[in-house]
Every structure is written in C-alpha cells, then in structure tokens.
PDB file of C-alpha atoms in Angstrom:
ATOM      1  CA  MET A 227     -10.323  26.438  12.616  1.00 68.00           C
ATOM      2  CA  ILE A 228     -12.546  23.771  14.163  1.00 72.00           C
ATOM      3  CA  ASN A 229     -15.687  25.424  12.802  1.00 72.00           C
ATOM      4  CA  SER A 230     -14.254  25.490   9.281  1.00 72.00           C
ATOM      5  CA  THR A 231     -13.342  21.806   9.599  1.00 69.00           C
ATOM      6  CA  TYR A 232     -16.868  20.908  10.659  1.00 65.00           C
ATOM      7  CA  GLY A 233     -18.249  23.116   7.868  1.00 69.00           C
ATOM      8  CA  SER A 234     -16.163  21.373   5.232  1.00 70.00           C
ATOM      9  CA  GLN A 235     -17.262  18.011   6.625  1.00 68.00           C
ATOM     10  CA  ARG A 236     -20.903  19.019   6.243  1.00 68.00           C
ATOM     11  CA  LEU A 237     -20.157  20.180   2.699  1.00 67.00           C
ATOM     12  CA  MET A 238     -18.583  16.816   1.861  1.00 64.00           C
ATOM     13  CA  GLU A 239     -21.724  15.040   3.096  1.00 64.00           C
ATOM     14  CA  LEU A 240     -23.852  16.740   0.449  1.00 64.00           C
ATOM     15  CA  LEU A 241     -25.252  14.579  -2.333  1.00 54.00           C
ATOM     16  CA  PRO A 242     -22.637  15.106  -5.121  1.00 60.00           C
ATOM     17  CA  PHE A 243     -19.776  14.286  -2.777  1.00 58.00           C
ATOM     18  CA  GLN A 244     -21.400  11.158  -1.345  1.00 59.00           C
ATOM     19  CA  LYS A 245     -20.674   9.304  -4.584  1.00 58.00           C
ATOM     20  CA  MET A 246     -16.994  10.212  -4.276  1.00 57.00           C
ATOM     21  CA  SER A 247     -16.810   9.008  -0.697  1.00 55.00           C
ATOM     22  CA  GLY A 248     -18.036   5.589  -1.816  1.00 53.00           C
ATOM     23  CA  THR A 249     -14.878   5.213  -3.883  1.00 49.00           C
ATOM     24  CA  SER A 250     -12.528   6.244  -1.116  1.00 60.00           C
ATOM     25  CA  LEU A 251      -9.356   4.307  -0.480  1.00 59.00           C
ATOM     26  CA  LEU A 252     -10.959   2.693   2.562  1.00 62.00           C
ATOM     27  CA  ALA A 253     -13.853   1.405   0.486  1.00 63.00           C
ATOM     28  CA  VAL A 254     -11.618   0.276  -2.382  1.00 59.00           C
ATOM     29  CA  GLY A 255      -9.347  -1.558   0.046  1.00 58.00           C
ATOM     30  CA  LEU A 256     -12.292  -3.325   1.612  1.00 59.00           C
ATOM     31  CA  LYS A 257     -13.733  -4.353  -1.762  1.00 58.00           C
ATOM     32  CA  SER A 258     -10.416  -5.867  -2.799  1.00 53.00           C
ATOM     33  CA  GLY A 259     -10.324  -7.901   0.411  1.00 53.00           C
ATOM     34  CA  CYS A 260      -7.393  -5.887   1.752  1.00 57.00           C
ATOM     35  CA  ILE A 261      -8.376  -5.210   5.339  1.00 59.00           C
ATOM     36  CA  LEU A 262      -4.900  -5.049   6.830  1.00 59.00           C
ATOM     37  CA  ASP A 263      -2.758  -1.971   6.385  1.00 60.00           C
ATOM     38  CA  VAL A 264       0.955  -1.247   6.297  1.00 59.00           C
ATOM     39  CA  VAL A 265       1.382  -0.556   9.997  1.00 62.00           C
ATOM     40  CA  ILE A 266      -0.723  -1.212  13.052  1.00 67.00           C
ATOM     41  CA  MET A 267      -1.335   2.449  13.817  1.00 69.00           C
ATOM     42  CA  ILE A 268      -2.969   3.058  10.434  1.00 73.00           C
ATOM     43  CA  GLN A 269      -4.909  -0.183  10.787  1.00 74.00           C
ATOM     44  CA  SER A 270      -6.295   1.002  14.121  1.00 78.00           C
ATOM     45  CA  LEU A 271      -7.265   4.370  12.637  1.00 80.00           C
ATOM     46  CA  GLN A 272      -9.072   2.681   9.749  1.00 80.00           C
ATOM     47  CA  MET A 273     -10.932   0.465  12.191  1.00 82.00           C
ATOM     48  CA  MET A 274     -12.006   3.563  14.153  1.00 84.00           C
ATOM     49  CA  CYS A 275     -13.160   5.235  10.917  1.00 83.00           C
ATOM     50  CA  TRP A 276     -15.362   2.262  10.074  1.00 83.00           C
ATOM     51  CA  TRP A 277     -16.669   2.213  13.658  1.00 88.00           C
ATOM     52  CA  ALA A 278     -17.550   5.931  13.381  1.00 88.00           C
ATOM     53  CA  HIS A 279     -19.270   5.196  10.069  1.00 84.00           C
ATOM     54  CA  ASP A 280     -21.328   2.317  11.497  1.00 88.00           C
ATOM     55  CA  PRO A 281     -20.452   0.582  14.808  1.00 92.00           C
ATOM     56  CA  ASN A 282     -22.524  -2.464  13.823  1.00 94.00           C
ATOM     57  CA  GLY A 283     -21.460  -2.529  10.170  1.00 89.00           C
ATOM     58  CA  ASP A 284     -19.758  -5.403   8.414  1.00 87.00           C
ATOM     59  CA  GLU A 285     -16.739  -3.244   7.583  1.00 82.00           C
ATOM     60  CA  PHE A 286     -15.952  -2.675  11.261  1.00 86.00           C
ATOM     61  CA  LYS A 287     -16.557  -6.343  12.069  1.00 88.00           C
ATOM     62  CA  HIS A 288     -14.134  -7.422   9.305  1.00 83.00           C
ATOM     63  CA  HIS A 289     -11.431  -5.173  10.765  1.00 81.00           C
ATOM     64  CA  LEU A 290     -12.101  -6.367  14.289  1.00 85.00           C
ATOM     65  CA  ALA A 291     -11.779 -10.001  13.222  1.00 85.00           C
ATOM     66  CA  ARG A 292      -8.276  -9.328  11.816  1.00 80.00           C
ATOM     67  CA  VAL A 293      -6.809  -7.781  15.001  1.00 82.00           C
ATOM     68  CA  PRO A 294      -5.287 -11.120  16.176  1.00 81.00           C
ATOM     69  CA  ASP A 295      -3.424 -11.332  12.854  1.00 75.00           C
ATOM     70  CA  TYR A 296      -1.175  -8.451  13.799  1.00 73.00           C
ATOM     71  CA  LEU A 297      -1.474  -8.083  17.595  1.00 76.00           C
ATOM     72  CA  TRP A 298      -1.412 -10.848  20.177  1.00 77.00           C
ATOM     73  CA  LEU A 299      -0.631 -11.251  23.847  1.00 82.00           C
ATOM     74  CA  ALA A 300       2.311 -13.534  24.596  1.00 80.00           C
ATOM     75  CA  GLU A 301       3.523 -14.701  27.986  1.00 84.00           C
ATOM     76  CA  ASP A 302       5.965 -11.800  28.320  1.00 82.00           C
ATOM     77  CA  ALA A 303       4.294  -8.895  26.486  1.00 80.00           C
ATOM     78  CA  MET A 304       2.015  -7.833  23.679  1.00 76.00           C
ATOM     79  CA  LYS A 305       3.558  -8.717  20.310  1.00 73.00           C
ATOM     80  CA  MET A 306       3.057  -7.444  16.786  1.00 69.00           C
ATOM     81  CA  GLN A 307       3.916  -8.809  13.380  1.00 66.00           C
ATOM     82  CA  SER A 308       6.530  -6.865  11.431  1.00 64.00           C
ATOM     83  CA  PHE A 309       9.502  -7.394   9.158  1.00 65.00           C
ATOM     84  CA  GLY A 310      12.048  -7.707  11.999  1.00 70.00           C
ATOM     85  CA  SER A 311      12.655 -11.359  11.153  1.00 70.00           C
ATOM     86  CA  GLN A 312      14.836 -10.428   8.175  1.00 75.00           C
ATOM     87  CA  LEU A 313      17.062  -8.217  10.322  1.00 78.00           C
ATOM     88  CA  ALA A 314      17.392 -10.819  13.078  1.00 81.00           C
ATOM     89  CA  THR A 315      18.409 -13.511  10.614  1.00 81.00           C
ATOM     90  CA  HIS A 316      21.014 -11.213   9.060  1.00 83.00           C
ATOM     91  CA  ALA A 317      22.574 -10.926  12.503  1.00 86.00           C
ATOM     92  CA  VAL A 318      22.679 -14.707  12.959  1.00 85.00           C
ATOM     93  CA  ILE A 319      24.274 -15.243   9.545  1.00 83.00           C
ATOM     94  CA  ALA A 320      26.794 -12.429  10.132  1.00 85.00           C
ATOM     95  CA  THR A 321      27.980 -14.066  13.365  1.00 87.00           C
ATOM     96  CA  GLY A 322      28.668 -17.325  11.560  1.00 82.00           C
ATOM     97  CA  MET A 323      26.454 -19.261  13.983  1.00 84.00           C
ATOM     98  CA  VAL A 324      24.423 -20.894  11.228  1.00 80.00           C
ATOM     99  CA  GLU A 325      24.782 -24.405  12.658  1.00 81.00           C
ATOM    100  CA  GLU A 326      23.762 -23.341  16.179  1.00 85.00           C
ATOM    101  CA  TYR A 327      20.680 -21.508  14.925  1.00 83.00           C
ATOM    102  CA  GLY A 328      19.851 -23.894  12.092  1.00 80.00           C
ATOM    103  CA  ASP A 329      16.240 -24.511  13.156  1.00 81.00           C
ATOM    104  CA  CYS A 330      15.617 -20.793  13.600  1.00 81.00           C
ATOM    105  CA  LEU A 331      17.074 -20.009  10.178  1.00 81.00           C
ATOM    106  CA  LYS A 332      15.117 -22.847   8.604  1.00 79.00           C
ATOM    107  CA  ASN A 333      11.873 -21.388   9.986  1.00 80.00           C
ATOM    108  CA  ALA A 334      12.880 -17.883   8.903  1.00 80.00           C
ATOM    109  CA  HIS A 335      13.705 -19.151   5.427  1.00 79.00           C
ATOM    110  CA  PHE A 336      10.288 -20.814   5.208  1.00 80.00           C
ATOM    111  CA  TYR A 337       8.597 -17.601   6.410  1.00 80.00           C
ATOM    112  CA  ILE A 338      10.435 -15.503   3.819  1.00 80.00           C
ATOM    113  CA  ARG A 339       9.450 -17.944   1.059  1.00 81.00           C
ATOM    114  CA  VAL A 340       5.750 -18.044   1.919  1.00 81.00           C
ATOM    115  CA  SER A 341       5.403 -14.331   2.687  1.00 82.00           C
ATOM    116  CA  GLN A 342       6.537 -13.209  -0.758  1.00 84.00           C
ATOM    117  CA  ILE A 343       3.602 -11.720  -2.657  1.00 85.00           C
ATOM    118  CA  LYS A 344       2.591 -14.022  -5.487  1.00 84.00           C
ATOM    119  CA  GLU A 345       0.096 -11.806  -7.364  1.00 83.00           C
ATOM    120  CA  ASN A 346      -0.515  -8.162  -8.209  1.00 81.00           C
ATOM    121  CA  PRO A 347      -3.446  -6.302  -6.588  1.00 78.00           C
ATOM    122  CA  THR A 348      -6.902  -7.052  -7.930  1.00 77.00           C
ATOM    123  CA  GLY A 349      -8.691  -4.617 -10.179  1.00 77.00           C
ATOM    124  CA  ASN A 350      -7.228  -1.550 -11.828  1.00 81.00           C
ATOM    125  CA  TYR A 351      -4.379  -1.056  -9.393  1.00 74.00           C
ATOM    126  CA  LYS A 352      -2.539   1.339 -11.727  1.00 78.00           C
ATOM    127  CA  GLY A 353      -5.653   3.511 -11.860  1.00 78.00           C
ATOM    128  CA  MET A 354      -5.560   3.657  -8.062  1.00 69.00           C
ATOM    129  CA  TYR A 355      -1.909   4.801  -8.216  1.00 71.00           C
ATOM    130  CA  ARG A 356      -0.622   1.504  -6.885  1.00 74.00           C
ATOM    131  CA  HIS A 357       2.621  -0.115  -7.934  1.00 76.00           C
ATOM    132  CA  PHE A 358       2.754  -3.755  -8.972  1.00 80.00           C
ATOM    133  CA  THR A 359       3.383  -6.013  -5.991  1.00 82.00           C
ATOM    134  CA  LYS A 360       4.209  -9.428  -7.411  1.00 83.00           C
ATOM    135  CA  GLY A 361       7.546 -10.666  -6.104  1.00 84.00           C
ATOM    136  CA  ALA A 362       7.875  -8.115  -3.309  1.00 85.00           C
ATOM    137  CA  TRP A 363       7.454  -8.326   0.457  1.00 82.00           C
ATOM    138  CA  THR A 364       5.250  -6.300   2.758  1.00 79.00           C
ATOM    139  CA  PHE A 365       6.004  -4.706   6.105  1.00 74.00           C
ATOM    140  CA  SER A 366       3.875  -7.114   8.078  1.00 68.00           C
ATOM    141  CA  ASP A 367       1.357  -9.399   6.407  1.00 68.00           C
ATOM    142  CA  GLN A 368       0.923 -10.577   2.839  1.00 70.00           C
ATOM    143  CA  ASP A 369      -2.808  -9.908   2.996  1.00 69.00           C
ATOM    144  CA  GLN A 370      -2.374  -6.158   3.404  1.00 67.00           C
ATOM    145  CA  GLY A 371      -0.663  -6.007   0.007  1.00 69.00           C
ATOM    146  CA  TRP A 372       1.295  -2.777   0.480  1.00 74.00           C
ATOM    147  CA  VAL A 373       4.916  -3.453  -0.351  1.00 80.00           C
ATOM    148  CA  VAL A 374       7.863  -1.695   1.217  1.00 79.00           C
ATOM    149  CA  SER A 375      11.037  -1.447  -0.831  1.00 82.00           C
ATOM    150  CA  ASP A 376      13.444  -1.842   2.097  1.00 82.00           C
ATOM    151  CA  CYS A 377      11.527  -4.892   3.362  1.00 82.00           C
ATOM    152  CA  THR A 378      11.795  -6.357  -0.128  1.00 84.00           C
ATOM    153  CA  ALA A 379      15.508  -5.591  -0.319  1.00 84.00           C
ATOM    154  CA  GLU A 380      16.150  -7.136   3.121  1.00 85.00           C
ATOM    155  CA  ALA A 381      14.185 -10.263   2.232  1.00 83.00           C
ATOM    156  CA  LEU A 382      16.105 -10.631  -1.030  1.00 82.00           C
ATOM    157  CA  LYS A 383      19.373 -10.107   0.838  1.00 83.00           C
ATOM    158  CA  PHE A 384      18.318 -12.819   3.287  1.00 81.00           C
ATOM    159  CA  ALA A 385      17.452 -15.163   0.410  1.00 76.00           C
ATOM    160  CA  PHE A 386      20.899 -14.630  -1.108  1.00 75.00           C
ATOM    161  CA  SER A 387      22.561 -15.069   2.303  1.00 75.00           C
ATOM    162  CA  THR A 388      20.761 -18.338   2.870  1.00 69.00           C
ATOM    163  CA  MET A 389      21.758 -19.569  -0.564  1.00 66.00           C
ATOM    164  CA  SER A 390      25.424 -19.217   0.401  1.00 64.00           C
ATOM    165  CA  SER A 391      24.705 -20.816   3.785  1.00 59.00           C
ATOM    166  CA  LEU A 392      22.827 -23.584   1.986  1.00 54.00           C
ATOM    167  CA  LEU A 393      26.033 -24.646   0.301  1.00 49.00           C
ATOM    168  CA  ALA A 394      27.882 -24.874   3.610  1.00 53.00           C
ATOM    169  CA  PHE A 395      25.093 -26.211   5.846  1.00 52.00           C
ATOM    170  CA  PRO A 396      22.205 -28.254   4.418  1.00 54.00           C
ATOM    171  CA  ILE A 397      19.548 -26.776   6.738  1.00 50.00           C
ATOM    172  CA  TYR A 398      17.170 -25.554   4.036  1.00 52.00           C
ATOM    173  CA  GLU A 399      14.820 -27.902   2.282  1.00 54.00           C
ATOM    174  CA  GLN A 400      14.284 -25.628  -0.706  1.00 56.00           C
ATOM    175  CA  GLY A 401      16.390 -22.935  -2.245  1.00 55.00           C
ATOM    176  CA  PHE A 402      15.131 -19.725  -3.762  1.00 60.00           C
ATOM    177  CA  GLU A 403      14.050 -20.271  -7.357  1.00 62.00           C
ATOM    178  CA  ASP A 404      15.658 -18.136 -10.043  1.00 61.00           C
ATOM    179  CA  GLN A 405      12.266 -16.949 -11.317  1.00 65.00           C
ATOM    180  CA  ARG A 406      11.220 -15.622  -7.903  1.00 68.00           C
ATOM    181  CA  GLY A 407      14.555 -13.863  -7.498  1.00 66.00           C
ATOM    182  CA  TYR A 408      14.198 -12.327 -10.962  1.00 64.00           C
ATOM    183  CA  VAL A 409      10.729 -10.953 -10.138  1.00 72.00           C
ATOM    184  CA  VAL A 410      12.088  -9.390  -6.942  1.00 71.00           C
ATOM    185  CA  GLN A 411      14.942  -7.742  -8.807  1.00 68.00           C
ATOM    186  CA  MET A 412      12.470  -6.370 -11.369  1.00 71.00           C
ATOM    187  CA  HIS A 413      10.394  -4.917  -8.545  1.00 67.00           C
ATOM    188  CA  ILE A 414      13.359  -3.294  -6.808  1.00 72.00           C
ATOM    189  CA  SER A 415      14.706  -1.811 -10.045  1.00 71.00           C
ATOM    190  CA  SER A 416      11.260  -0.384 -10.865  1.00 72.00           C
ATOM    191  CA  VAL A 417      11.111   1.658  -7.655  1.00 68.00           C
ATOM    192  CA  LEU A 418      14.580   3.150  -8.074  1.00 64.00           C
TER     193      LEU A 418
END
C-alpha cells in the first residue's frame, strides 16, 4: 500500500501533472489572499504542506505569520478563534440578563456586524465550485472566506435577538440594516 502511494506520488510529479499541481486548491487559495482555512487543524496541515514544499518559501512564511490570528496564549490557556460567541450571546439573551451583560452584548453585536462577509470571493469562484459568500459568516475569521451555514444562521438569529433587545434596552449603537439581513436570508435560502 505504501509503495503504491509513493509510486503514484512519483507519477504525479511528472511533467504533465506539474501544471495541474500549480492550480491546486492550496495555490488558488494563496493567490486569492486566503491564507486562513475553516478550522485550525486544516490550517496547520496546509502550513505543513507548504513547509514540505519549501521550508524557506514565501507561502510557508505567509501561513506562519497568520498563526497569531487564530491561536494565542492567554493567561489561563491557549485560545482559538471560533464562532462560539454567537452561542454564548444566545445564552445571555435567553436568561433575560441583557442589562447585566450589556457591555458584553454590545461587544458581541459589534463583532457580529464587522465579521459579516461583505464581498464574494475574488476570481471565478463558481468555476472553483465555491458558493457566493456575501452576507454570510465564517467559522472563525472573515479572511478565510469559507462560510458555514449554521454559523450564518446563528449570527442572523443573534442579530434578530439583539433587535428585540434593542427595543427594550438601548445598549446597541447601531441596529442591523435591512439590506444586510436580506443578503443573509438570500444566502441561507440558497444553501437549502
């Protein structure tokens, strides 16, 4: 099994296949500026792939520079960026403790507003079998550009929850514009 794997790898390194490897998803993602991936595990694997390709290459250095964007060491443990903020804010709103956690909800509301994807992927994203992303939310970081439908649904649910809380408690400086909500609903209905 291992020998056949190595044999197929050698076959893929032949001249006709080298052109195909230049258009791999890793290379396309790097050209579009999308260095971050959906989850940290895949991001780490991509970084190792670029290191195996060229340990001193720019691709590996770009990935290495983005590690602090999704992993950091806090005073109590190592932390990672993910979409848990939507779920935590749902819990606060469900308990009715909006006034007590007003600052927290205000920050979460700001985060949800700024983390919504504003544009579709660059280039021929449909030709790369990508779905449109405008109006949706990602699992972790807006830069990675891969949307997750349940993250989008939870963020929209949070936006609607905060709109009802906005009427009762004026803790939010800005509401959620109708146009942005419409784009989100279009995105969710397109993946159903």
